[in-house]
Coordinates of C-alpha atoms and ligand atoms in Angstrom, one line a residue:
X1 CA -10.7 -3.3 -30.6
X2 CA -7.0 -3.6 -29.9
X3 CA -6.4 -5.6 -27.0
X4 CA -5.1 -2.4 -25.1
X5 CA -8.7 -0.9 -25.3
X6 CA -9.9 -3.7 -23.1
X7 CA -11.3 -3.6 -20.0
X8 CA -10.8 -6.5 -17.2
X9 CA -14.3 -7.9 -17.8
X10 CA -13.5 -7.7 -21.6
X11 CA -10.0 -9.5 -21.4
X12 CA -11.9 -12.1 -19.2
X13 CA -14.4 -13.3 -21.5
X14 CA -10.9 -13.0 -24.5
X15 CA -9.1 -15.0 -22.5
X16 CA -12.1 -17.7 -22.2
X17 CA -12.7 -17.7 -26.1
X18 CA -9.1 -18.0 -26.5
X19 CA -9.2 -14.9 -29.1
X20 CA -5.7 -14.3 -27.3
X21 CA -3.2 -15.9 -24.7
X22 CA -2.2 -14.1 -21.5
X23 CA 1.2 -15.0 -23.1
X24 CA 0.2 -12.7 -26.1
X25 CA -1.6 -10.1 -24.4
X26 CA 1.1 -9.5 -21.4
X27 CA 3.9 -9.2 -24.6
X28 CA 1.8 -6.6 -26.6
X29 CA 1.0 -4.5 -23.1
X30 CA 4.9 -4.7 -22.7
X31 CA 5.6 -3.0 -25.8
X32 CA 3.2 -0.4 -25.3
X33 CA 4.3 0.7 -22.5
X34 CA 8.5 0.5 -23.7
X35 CA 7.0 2.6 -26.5
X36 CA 4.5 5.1 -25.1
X37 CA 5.6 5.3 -21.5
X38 CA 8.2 7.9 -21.7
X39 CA 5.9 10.4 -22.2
X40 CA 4.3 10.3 -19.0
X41 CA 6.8 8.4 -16.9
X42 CA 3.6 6.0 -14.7
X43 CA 6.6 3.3 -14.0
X44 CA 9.3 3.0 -12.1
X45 CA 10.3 -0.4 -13.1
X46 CA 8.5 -2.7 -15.7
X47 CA 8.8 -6.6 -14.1
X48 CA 9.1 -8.1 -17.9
X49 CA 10.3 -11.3 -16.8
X50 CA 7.5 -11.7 -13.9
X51 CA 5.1 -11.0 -16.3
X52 CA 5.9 -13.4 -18.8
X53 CA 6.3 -16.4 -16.3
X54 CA 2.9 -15.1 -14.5
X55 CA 1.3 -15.3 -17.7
X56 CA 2.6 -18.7 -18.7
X57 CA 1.5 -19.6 -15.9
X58 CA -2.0 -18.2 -16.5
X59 CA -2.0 -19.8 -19.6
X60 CA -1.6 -23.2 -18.1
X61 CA -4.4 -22.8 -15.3
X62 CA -6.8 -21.9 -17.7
X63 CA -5.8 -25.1 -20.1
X64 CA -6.2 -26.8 -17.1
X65 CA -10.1 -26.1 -17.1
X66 CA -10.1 -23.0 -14.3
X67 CA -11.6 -20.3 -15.5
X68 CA -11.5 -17.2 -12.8
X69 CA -11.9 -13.8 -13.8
X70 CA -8.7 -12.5 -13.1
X71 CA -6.8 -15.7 -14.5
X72 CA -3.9 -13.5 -16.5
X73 CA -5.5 -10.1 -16.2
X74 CA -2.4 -7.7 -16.5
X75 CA -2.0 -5.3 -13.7
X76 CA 0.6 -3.1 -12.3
X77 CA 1.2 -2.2 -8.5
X78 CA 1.7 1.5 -6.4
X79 CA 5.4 1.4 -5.6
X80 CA 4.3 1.5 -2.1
X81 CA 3.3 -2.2 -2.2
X82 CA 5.9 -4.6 -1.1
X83 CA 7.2 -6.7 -4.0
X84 CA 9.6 -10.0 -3.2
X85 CA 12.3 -9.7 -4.8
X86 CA 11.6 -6.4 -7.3
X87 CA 12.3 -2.8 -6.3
X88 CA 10.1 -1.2 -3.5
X89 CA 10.9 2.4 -3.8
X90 CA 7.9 4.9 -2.5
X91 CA 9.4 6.7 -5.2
X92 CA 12.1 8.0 -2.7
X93 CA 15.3 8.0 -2.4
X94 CA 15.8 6.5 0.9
X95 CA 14.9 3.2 -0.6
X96 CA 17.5 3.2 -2.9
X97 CA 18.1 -0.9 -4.2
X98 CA 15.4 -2.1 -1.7
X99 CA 13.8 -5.7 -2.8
X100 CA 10.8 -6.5 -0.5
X101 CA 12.1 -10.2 0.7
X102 CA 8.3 -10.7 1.0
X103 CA 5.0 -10.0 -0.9
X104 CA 2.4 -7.4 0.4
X105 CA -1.0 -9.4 1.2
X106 CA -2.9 -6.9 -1.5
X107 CA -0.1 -8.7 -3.8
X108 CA 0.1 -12.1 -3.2
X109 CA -3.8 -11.9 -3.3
X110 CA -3.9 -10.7 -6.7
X111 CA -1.6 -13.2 -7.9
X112 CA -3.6 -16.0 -6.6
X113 CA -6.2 -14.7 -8.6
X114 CA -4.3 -15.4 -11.7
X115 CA -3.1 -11.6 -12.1
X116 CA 0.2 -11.0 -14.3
X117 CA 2.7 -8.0 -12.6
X118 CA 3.6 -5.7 -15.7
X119 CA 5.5 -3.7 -13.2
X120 CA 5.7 -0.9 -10.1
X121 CA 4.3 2.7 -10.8
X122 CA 5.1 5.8 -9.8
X123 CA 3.8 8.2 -7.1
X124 CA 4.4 10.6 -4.7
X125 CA 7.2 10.2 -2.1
X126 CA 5.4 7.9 0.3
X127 CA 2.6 9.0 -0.8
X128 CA 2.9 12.8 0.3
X129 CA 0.9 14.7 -2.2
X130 CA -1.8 15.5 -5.0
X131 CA 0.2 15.8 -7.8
X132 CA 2.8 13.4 -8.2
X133 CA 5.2 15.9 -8.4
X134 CA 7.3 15.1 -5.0
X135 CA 8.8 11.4 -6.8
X136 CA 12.2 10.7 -6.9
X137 CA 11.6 9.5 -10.2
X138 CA 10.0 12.7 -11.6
X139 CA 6.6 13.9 -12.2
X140 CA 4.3 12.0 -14.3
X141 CA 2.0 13.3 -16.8
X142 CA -1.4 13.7 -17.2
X143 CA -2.0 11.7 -20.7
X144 CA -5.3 14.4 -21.3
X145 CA -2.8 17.0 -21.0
X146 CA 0.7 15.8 -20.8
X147 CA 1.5 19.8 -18.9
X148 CA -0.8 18.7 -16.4
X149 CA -0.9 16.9 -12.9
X150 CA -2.6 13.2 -13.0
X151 CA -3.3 13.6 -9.6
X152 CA -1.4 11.9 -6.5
X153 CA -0.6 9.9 -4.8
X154 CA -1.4 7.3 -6.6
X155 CA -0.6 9.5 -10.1
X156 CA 1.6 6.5 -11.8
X157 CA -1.8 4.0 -11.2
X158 CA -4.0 6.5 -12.9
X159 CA -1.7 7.6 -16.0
X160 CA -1.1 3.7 -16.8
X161 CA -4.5 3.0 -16.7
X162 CA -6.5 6.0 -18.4
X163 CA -3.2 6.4 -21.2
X164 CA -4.4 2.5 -21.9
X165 CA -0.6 0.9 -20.4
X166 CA -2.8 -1.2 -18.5
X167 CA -6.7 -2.3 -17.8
X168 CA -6.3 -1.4 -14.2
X169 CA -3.9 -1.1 -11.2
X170 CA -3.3 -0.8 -7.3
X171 CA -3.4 2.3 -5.3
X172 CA -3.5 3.5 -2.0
X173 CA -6.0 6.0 -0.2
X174 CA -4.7 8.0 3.0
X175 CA -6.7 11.4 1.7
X176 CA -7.7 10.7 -1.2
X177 CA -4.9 9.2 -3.1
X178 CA -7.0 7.0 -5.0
X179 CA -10.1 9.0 -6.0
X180 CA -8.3 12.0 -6.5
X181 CA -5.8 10.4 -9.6
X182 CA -8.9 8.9 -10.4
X183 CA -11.1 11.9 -11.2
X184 CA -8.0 13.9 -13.0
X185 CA -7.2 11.1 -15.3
X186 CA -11.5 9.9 -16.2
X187 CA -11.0 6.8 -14.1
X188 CA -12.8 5.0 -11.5
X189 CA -11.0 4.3 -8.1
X190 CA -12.6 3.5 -5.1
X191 CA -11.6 3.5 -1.0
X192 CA -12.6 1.0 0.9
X193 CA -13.7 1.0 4.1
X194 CA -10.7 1.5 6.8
X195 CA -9.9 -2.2 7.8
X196 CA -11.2 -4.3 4.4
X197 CA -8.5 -4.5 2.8
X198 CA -5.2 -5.6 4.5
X199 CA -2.5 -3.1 4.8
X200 CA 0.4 -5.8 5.6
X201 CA 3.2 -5.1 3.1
X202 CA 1.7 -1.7 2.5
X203 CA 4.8 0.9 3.5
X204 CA 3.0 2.5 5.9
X205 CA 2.2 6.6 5.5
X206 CA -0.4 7.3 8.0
X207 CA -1.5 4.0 9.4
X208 CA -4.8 5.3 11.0
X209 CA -6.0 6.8 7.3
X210 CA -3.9 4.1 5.0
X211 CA -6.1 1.7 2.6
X212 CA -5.6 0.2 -0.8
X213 CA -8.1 -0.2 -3.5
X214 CA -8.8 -0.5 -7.0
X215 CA -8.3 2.2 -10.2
X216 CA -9.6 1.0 -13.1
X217 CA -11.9 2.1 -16.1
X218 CA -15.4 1.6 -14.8
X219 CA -17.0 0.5 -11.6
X220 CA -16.8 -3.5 -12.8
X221 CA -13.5 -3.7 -13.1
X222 CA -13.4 -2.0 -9.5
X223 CA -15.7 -4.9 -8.1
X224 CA -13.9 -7.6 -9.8
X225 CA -10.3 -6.2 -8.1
X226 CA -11.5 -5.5 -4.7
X227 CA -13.3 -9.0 -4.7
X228 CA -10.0 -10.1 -5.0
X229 CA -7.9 -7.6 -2.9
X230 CA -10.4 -7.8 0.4
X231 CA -10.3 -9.6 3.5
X232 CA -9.3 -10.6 6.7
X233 CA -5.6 -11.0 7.3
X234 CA -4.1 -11.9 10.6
X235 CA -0.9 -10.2 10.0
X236 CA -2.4 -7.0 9.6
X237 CA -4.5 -5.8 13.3
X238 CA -6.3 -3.3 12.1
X239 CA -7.9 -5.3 9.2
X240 CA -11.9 -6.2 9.7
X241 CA -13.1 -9.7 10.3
X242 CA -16.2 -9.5 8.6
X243 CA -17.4 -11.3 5.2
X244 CA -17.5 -9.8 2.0
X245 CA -20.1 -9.2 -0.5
X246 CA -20.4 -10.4 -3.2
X247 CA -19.1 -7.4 -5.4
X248 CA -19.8 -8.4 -9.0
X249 CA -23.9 -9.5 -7.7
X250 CA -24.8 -6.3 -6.6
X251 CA -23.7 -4.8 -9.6
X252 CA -27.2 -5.1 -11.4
X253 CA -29.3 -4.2 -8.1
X254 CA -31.8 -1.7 -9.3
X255 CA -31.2 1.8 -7.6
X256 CA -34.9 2.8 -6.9
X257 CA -36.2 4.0 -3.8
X258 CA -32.2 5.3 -2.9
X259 CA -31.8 8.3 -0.8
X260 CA -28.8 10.4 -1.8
X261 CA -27.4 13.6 0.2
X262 CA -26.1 16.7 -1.0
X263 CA -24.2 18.3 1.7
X264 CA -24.8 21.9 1.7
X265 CA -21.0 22.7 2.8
X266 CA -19.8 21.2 -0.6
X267 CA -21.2 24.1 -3.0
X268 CA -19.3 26.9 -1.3
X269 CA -16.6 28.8 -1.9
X270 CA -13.6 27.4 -3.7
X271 CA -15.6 24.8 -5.6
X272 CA -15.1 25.5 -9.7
X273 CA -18.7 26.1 -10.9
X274 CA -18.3 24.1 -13.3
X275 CA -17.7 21.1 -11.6
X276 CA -20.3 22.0 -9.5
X277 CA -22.9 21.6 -12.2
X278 CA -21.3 18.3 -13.2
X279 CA -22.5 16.6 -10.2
X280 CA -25.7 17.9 -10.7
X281 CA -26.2 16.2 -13.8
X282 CA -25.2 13.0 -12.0
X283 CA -27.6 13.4 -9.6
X284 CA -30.1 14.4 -12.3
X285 CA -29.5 10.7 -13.9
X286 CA -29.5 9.0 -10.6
X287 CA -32.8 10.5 -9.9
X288 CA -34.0 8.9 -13.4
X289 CA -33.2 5.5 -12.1
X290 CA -35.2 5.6 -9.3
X291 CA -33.5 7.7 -6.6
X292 CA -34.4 10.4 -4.3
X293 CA -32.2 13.7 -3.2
X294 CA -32.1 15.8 -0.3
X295 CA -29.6 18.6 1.2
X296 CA -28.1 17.4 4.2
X297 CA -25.1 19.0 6.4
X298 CA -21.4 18.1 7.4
X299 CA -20.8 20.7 10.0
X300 CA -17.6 19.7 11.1
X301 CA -16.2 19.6 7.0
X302 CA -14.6 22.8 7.7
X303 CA -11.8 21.6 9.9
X304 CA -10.7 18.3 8.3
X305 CA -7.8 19.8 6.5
X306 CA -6.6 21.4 9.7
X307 CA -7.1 18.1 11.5
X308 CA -5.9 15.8 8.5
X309 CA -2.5 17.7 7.8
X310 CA -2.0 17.1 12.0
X311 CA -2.8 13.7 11.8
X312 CA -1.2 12.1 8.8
X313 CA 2.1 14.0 9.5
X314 CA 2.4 12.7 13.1
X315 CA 2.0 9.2 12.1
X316 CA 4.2 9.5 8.9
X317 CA 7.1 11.1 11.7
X318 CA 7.2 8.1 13.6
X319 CA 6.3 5.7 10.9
X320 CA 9.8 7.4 8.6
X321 CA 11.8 7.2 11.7
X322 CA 12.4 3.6 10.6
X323 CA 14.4 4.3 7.4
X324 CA 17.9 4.9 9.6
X325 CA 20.9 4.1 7.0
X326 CA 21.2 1.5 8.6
X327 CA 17.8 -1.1 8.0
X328 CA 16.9 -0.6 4.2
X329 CA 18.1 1.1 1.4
X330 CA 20.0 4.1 1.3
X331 CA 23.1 5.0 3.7
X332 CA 25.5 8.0 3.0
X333 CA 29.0 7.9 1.8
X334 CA 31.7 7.6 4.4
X335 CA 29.6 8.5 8.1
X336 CA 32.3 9.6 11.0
X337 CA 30.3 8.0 13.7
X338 CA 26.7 7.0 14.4
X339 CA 24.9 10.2 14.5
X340 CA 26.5 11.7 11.3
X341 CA 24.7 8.4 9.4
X342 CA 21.1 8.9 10.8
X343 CA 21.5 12.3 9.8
X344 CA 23.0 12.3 6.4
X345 CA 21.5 9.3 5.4
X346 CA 18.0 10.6 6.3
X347 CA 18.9 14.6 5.3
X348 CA 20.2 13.3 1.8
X349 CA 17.5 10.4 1.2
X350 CA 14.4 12.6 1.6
X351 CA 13.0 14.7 -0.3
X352 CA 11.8 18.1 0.4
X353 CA 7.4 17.1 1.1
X354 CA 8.5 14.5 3.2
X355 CA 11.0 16.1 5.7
X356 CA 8.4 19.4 6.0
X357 CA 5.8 16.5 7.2
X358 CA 8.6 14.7 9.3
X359 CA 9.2 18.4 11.1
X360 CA 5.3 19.2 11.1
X361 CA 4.5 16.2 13.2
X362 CA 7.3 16.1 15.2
X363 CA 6.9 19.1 16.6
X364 CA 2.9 18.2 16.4
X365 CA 3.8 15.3 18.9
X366 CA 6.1 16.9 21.1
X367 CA 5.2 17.2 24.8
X368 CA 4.1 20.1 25.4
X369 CA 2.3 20.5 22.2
X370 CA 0.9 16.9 21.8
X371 CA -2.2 17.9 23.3
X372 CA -2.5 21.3 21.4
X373 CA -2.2 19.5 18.1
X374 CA -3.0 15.8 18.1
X375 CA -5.0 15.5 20.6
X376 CA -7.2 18.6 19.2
X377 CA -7.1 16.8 15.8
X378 CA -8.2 13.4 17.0
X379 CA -11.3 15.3 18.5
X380 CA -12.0 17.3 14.8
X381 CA -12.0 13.5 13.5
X382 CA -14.7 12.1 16.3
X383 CA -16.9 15.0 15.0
X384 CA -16.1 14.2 11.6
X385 CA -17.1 10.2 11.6
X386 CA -20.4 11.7 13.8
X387 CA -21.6 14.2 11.0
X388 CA -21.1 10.7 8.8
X389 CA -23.1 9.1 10.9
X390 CA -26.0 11.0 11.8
X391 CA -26.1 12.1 7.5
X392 CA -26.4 8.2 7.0
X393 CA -29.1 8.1 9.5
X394 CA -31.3 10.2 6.8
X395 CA -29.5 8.8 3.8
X396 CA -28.2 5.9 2.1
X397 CA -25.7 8.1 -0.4
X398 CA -23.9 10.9 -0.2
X399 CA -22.6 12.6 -3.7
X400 CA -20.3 15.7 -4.2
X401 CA -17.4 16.7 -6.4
X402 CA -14.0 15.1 -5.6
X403 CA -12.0 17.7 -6.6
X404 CA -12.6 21.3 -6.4
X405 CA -10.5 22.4 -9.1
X406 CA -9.1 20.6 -12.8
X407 CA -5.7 18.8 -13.0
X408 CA -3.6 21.8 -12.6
X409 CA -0.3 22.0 -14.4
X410 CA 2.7 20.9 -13.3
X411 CA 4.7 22.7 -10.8
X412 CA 2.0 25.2 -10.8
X413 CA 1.3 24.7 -7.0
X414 CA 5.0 24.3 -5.9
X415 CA 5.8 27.2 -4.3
X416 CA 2.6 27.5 -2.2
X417 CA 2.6 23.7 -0.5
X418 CA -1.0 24.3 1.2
X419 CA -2.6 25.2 -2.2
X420 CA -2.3 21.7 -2.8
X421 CA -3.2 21.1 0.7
X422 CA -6.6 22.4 0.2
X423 CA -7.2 20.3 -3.1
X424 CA -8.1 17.1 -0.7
X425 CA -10.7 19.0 1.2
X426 CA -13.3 16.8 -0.2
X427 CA -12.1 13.6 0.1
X428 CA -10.1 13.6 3.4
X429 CA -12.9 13.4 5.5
X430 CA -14.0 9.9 4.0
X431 CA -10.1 8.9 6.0
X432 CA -10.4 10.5 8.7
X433 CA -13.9 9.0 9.3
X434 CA -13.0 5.4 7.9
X435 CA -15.6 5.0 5.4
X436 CA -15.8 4.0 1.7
X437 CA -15.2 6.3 -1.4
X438 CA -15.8 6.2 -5.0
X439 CA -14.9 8.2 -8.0
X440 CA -16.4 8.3 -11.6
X441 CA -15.7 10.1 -14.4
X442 CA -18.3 12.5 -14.7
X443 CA -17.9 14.4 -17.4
X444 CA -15.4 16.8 -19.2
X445 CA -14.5 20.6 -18.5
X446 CA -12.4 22.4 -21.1
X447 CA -11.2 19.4 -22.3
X448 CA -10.2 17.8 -18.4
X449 CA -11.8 14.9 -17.4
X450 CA -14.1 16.0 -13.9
X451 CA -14.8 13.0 -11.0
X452 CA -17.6 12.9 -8.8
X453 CA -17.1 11.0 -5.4
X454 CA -19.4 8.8 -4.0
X455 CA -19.6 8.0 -0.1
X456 CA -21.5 5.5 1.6
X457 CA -21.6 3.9 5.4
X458 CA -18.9 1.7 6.5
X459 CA -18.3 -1.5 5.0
X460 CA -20.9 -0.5 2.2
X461 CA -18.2 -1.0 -0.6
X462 CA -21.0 -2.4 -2.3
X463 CA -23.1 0.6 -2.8
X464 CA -20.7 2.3 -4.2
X465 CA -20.1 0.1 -6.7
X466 CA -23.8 -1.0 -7.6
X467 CA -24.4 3.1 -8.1
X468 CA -21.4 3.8 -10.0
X469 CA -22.3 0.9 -12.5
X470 CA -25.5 1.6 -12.8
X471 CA -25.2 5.2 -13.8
X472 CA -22.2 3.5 -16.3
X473 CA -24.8 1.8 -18.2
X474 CA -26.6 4.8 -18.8
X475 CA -23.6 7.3 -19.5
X476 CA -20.5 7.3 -22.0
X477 CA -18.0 9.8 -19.6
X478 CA -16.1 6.5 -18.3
X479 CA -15.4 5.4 -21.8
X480 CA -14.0 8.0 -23.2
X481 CA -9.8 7.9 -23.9
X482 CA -7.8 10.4 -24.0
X483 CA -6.2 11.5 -27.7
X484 CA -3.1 9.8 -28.7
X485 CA -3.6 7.1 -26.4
Ligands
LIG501 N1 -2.9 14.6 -0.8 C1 -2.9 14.0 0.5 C2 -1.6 14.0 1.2 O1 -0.7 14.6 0.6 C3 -3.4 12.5 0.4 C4 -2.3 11.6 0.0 C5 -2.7 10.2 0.1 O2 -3.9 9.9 0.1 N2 -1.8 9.3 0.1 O3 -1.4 13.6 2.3

């Protein structure tokens, strides 16, 4: 196997044997992704120099005797992670030449760990889409099917990792940023619950719905990055004070005697057939390893778009209203007096998704419409989070497609902004309601890799995992790559 085929667990146990360095490992990554990355465009900026001294580094910990798991594991980060001293872009504009004078927590975390930076990926404009179509770098390609969409937001994390760039990578959630890249691209990628991981250093999209987690190639990998990434930190308030699992144990729990749910509302209308039948066969293997299914019902599923395009857009206004001119990154040329800088700066700095969501929950929060819109919307999400709870009263599982449709291709949905809108219908809810979500590949569909998400009760990151890898070791889907790469 070339050393690009290898997963985190595999590198691991390379690294321990000394078969390799994380000297020569980081170089060899490097050049694959100088010489295969323009083809799907996953990175805004490659940190050579970072790496190299990370992985030095790396090199001497482990001659020193430690031995972690992550000890010079190559990663790359969302560009929506702050980086000290490396371009922090959100893939817009407006951050023209900004250089995060600190490290996000998720990062500093990771390089305690031992991980080696191989750079910043792309993704949507603050994370405003499904697609990765809205970056001010460009789109990025789907490597099964370089017309196609890898998904967003987190699009850049999910071509480096399923076109083999990378073993695994950072992403953030806010409606399904993670999972969604992750089923497109045959990757695993998993939410966490609201409040596990910390979101200090994250640029901030909707803070009520934001979380980072793992994409990687199979659910391992997954536990062996969030074990890393999770945790209380004081400098972030809405992060969870409670103790972790142990991730990597409850991999190998057997899975008999679990309940799963089938919602009802996710085989309707809108769903591609096809994928339908896909999660089926999951549930069909699930059922061999010991586990029980029953229909159960999200009432409420109907009007979490609705709700979720309110919600996220109100908190992005206010959160945007911080990139002025005059703080970070980019300012326009020559401004006759105060005003004319807010407004160039911001008019010519933004691109088109982000200023329709800036005037969406403006005028969402304005006075006299505040309690039309986001009060309305807050109420959707309380009856969301209760259908989640009273399901996982009957339950321990709940399974359904991530995505209705395949990776479209790209610029396909441009002209129609909601079309895309509607692609998150089945992993919003999972935000709005705060708990955890997985995807795993599940299968292929004319070629296109198909995902099947994975929802459990709060703070049950665990689950998720344990069931993902356990339906791993009896399935091939996950290990599949995509030709060429
Ligand atoms: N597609 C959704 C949106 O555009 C979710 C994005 C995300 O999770 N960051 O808001």
């Amino acid at each position: 196997m070339s050393m690009h085929e290898l997963t985190l667990r595999q590198i691991a146990s390379g690294l321990a044997n000394k078969d390799f360095s994380a000297t020569e490992l980081t170089q060899s990554l490097l050049a694959r992704i100088q010489a295969v990355d323009p083809q799907l465009n996953s990175f805004i900026t490659v940190t050579e120099e970072l790496a190299l001294s990370q992985a030095k580094s790396a090199d001497e910990r482990r001659a020193a005797g430690e031995n972690g798991a992550l000890l010079g594991a190559p990663i790359a980060h969302k560009d929506l992670f702050c980086t000290r001293n490396v371009l922090t872009s959100c893939a817009s504009k407006i951050l023209s030449g900004f250089k995060a004078p600190y490290d996000a927590t998720v990062v500093e975390k990771l390089a305690a760990a031992g991980t080696v930076t191989l750079g910043k990926l792309n993704m949507d404009e603050f994370a405003m889409g499904s697609a990765n179509e809205s970056s001010h770098f460009g789109p990025v390609k789907n490597p099964w099917d370089l017309t196609r969409v890898p998904g967003g937001s987190s699009g850049g994390s999910a071509a480096a990792v399923a076109a083999r760039l990378i073993p695994a990578a950072t992403g953030t959630d806010t409606g399904g940023s993670i999972r969604q890249p992750a089923a497109l691209t045959n990757l695993t990628g998993l939410k966490p619950t609201y409040g596990r991981v910390s979101r200090w250093g994250m640029i901030a999209y909707a803070s009520s719905l934001d979380q980072g987690g793992p994409l990687a190639r199979n659910a391992e990998d997954c536990a062996l990055l969030l074990q890393a990434m999770a945790g209380f930190d004081p400098k972030d308030s809405t992060s969870v004070d409670q103790p972790l699992d142990d991730y990597l144990a409850a991999l190998s729990q057997p899975l008999a005697g679990l309940r799963i749910g089938l919602p009802r509302e996710y085989f309707g209308a809108g769903l591609d057939a096809r994928i339908g039948e896909k999660v089926l066969g999951v549930v069909e293997e699930l059922k061999k390893l010991g586990a029980t299914v029953k229909e159960i019902s999200l009432p409420n599923m109907q009007h979490a778009i609705p709700a979720y395009y309110v919600i996220a857009p109100a908190e992005a206004s206010s959160n945007l209203s911080r990139f002025d001119g005059v703080r970070f990154g980019y300012r326009c040329e020559n401004p006759v007096n105060l005003e004319d800088l807010y407004k160039r700066s911001r008019g010519e700095g933004f691109g088109t998704e982000v200023k329709r969501r800036i005037m969406v929950g403006t005028y969402a929060l304005s006075a006299g419409y505040y309690d039309a819109y986001y009060i309305k919307a807050q109420q959707i999400r309380r009856l969301i989070k209760n259908d989640f709870v009273a399901a996982f009263n009957e339950v321990d599982l709940i399974i359904g497609p991530t995505t209705p449709n395949l990776a479209w291709k790209i610029g396909e949905k441009n002209a129609d902004p909601v079309s895309a809108y509607l692609e998150d219908i089945y992993t919003i809810t999972a935000n709005l309601a705060g708990i955890p979500g997985l995807s795993m590949p599940a299968g292929f569909v004319d070629g296109l890799p198909v995902g099947v998400q994975l929802l459990a009760p709060y703070f049950q990151e665990a689950r998720l995992l344990n069931v993902a890898h356990q339906y791993q070791q009896v399935t091939e889907w996950h290990t599949q790559a995509p030709t060429g790469f």
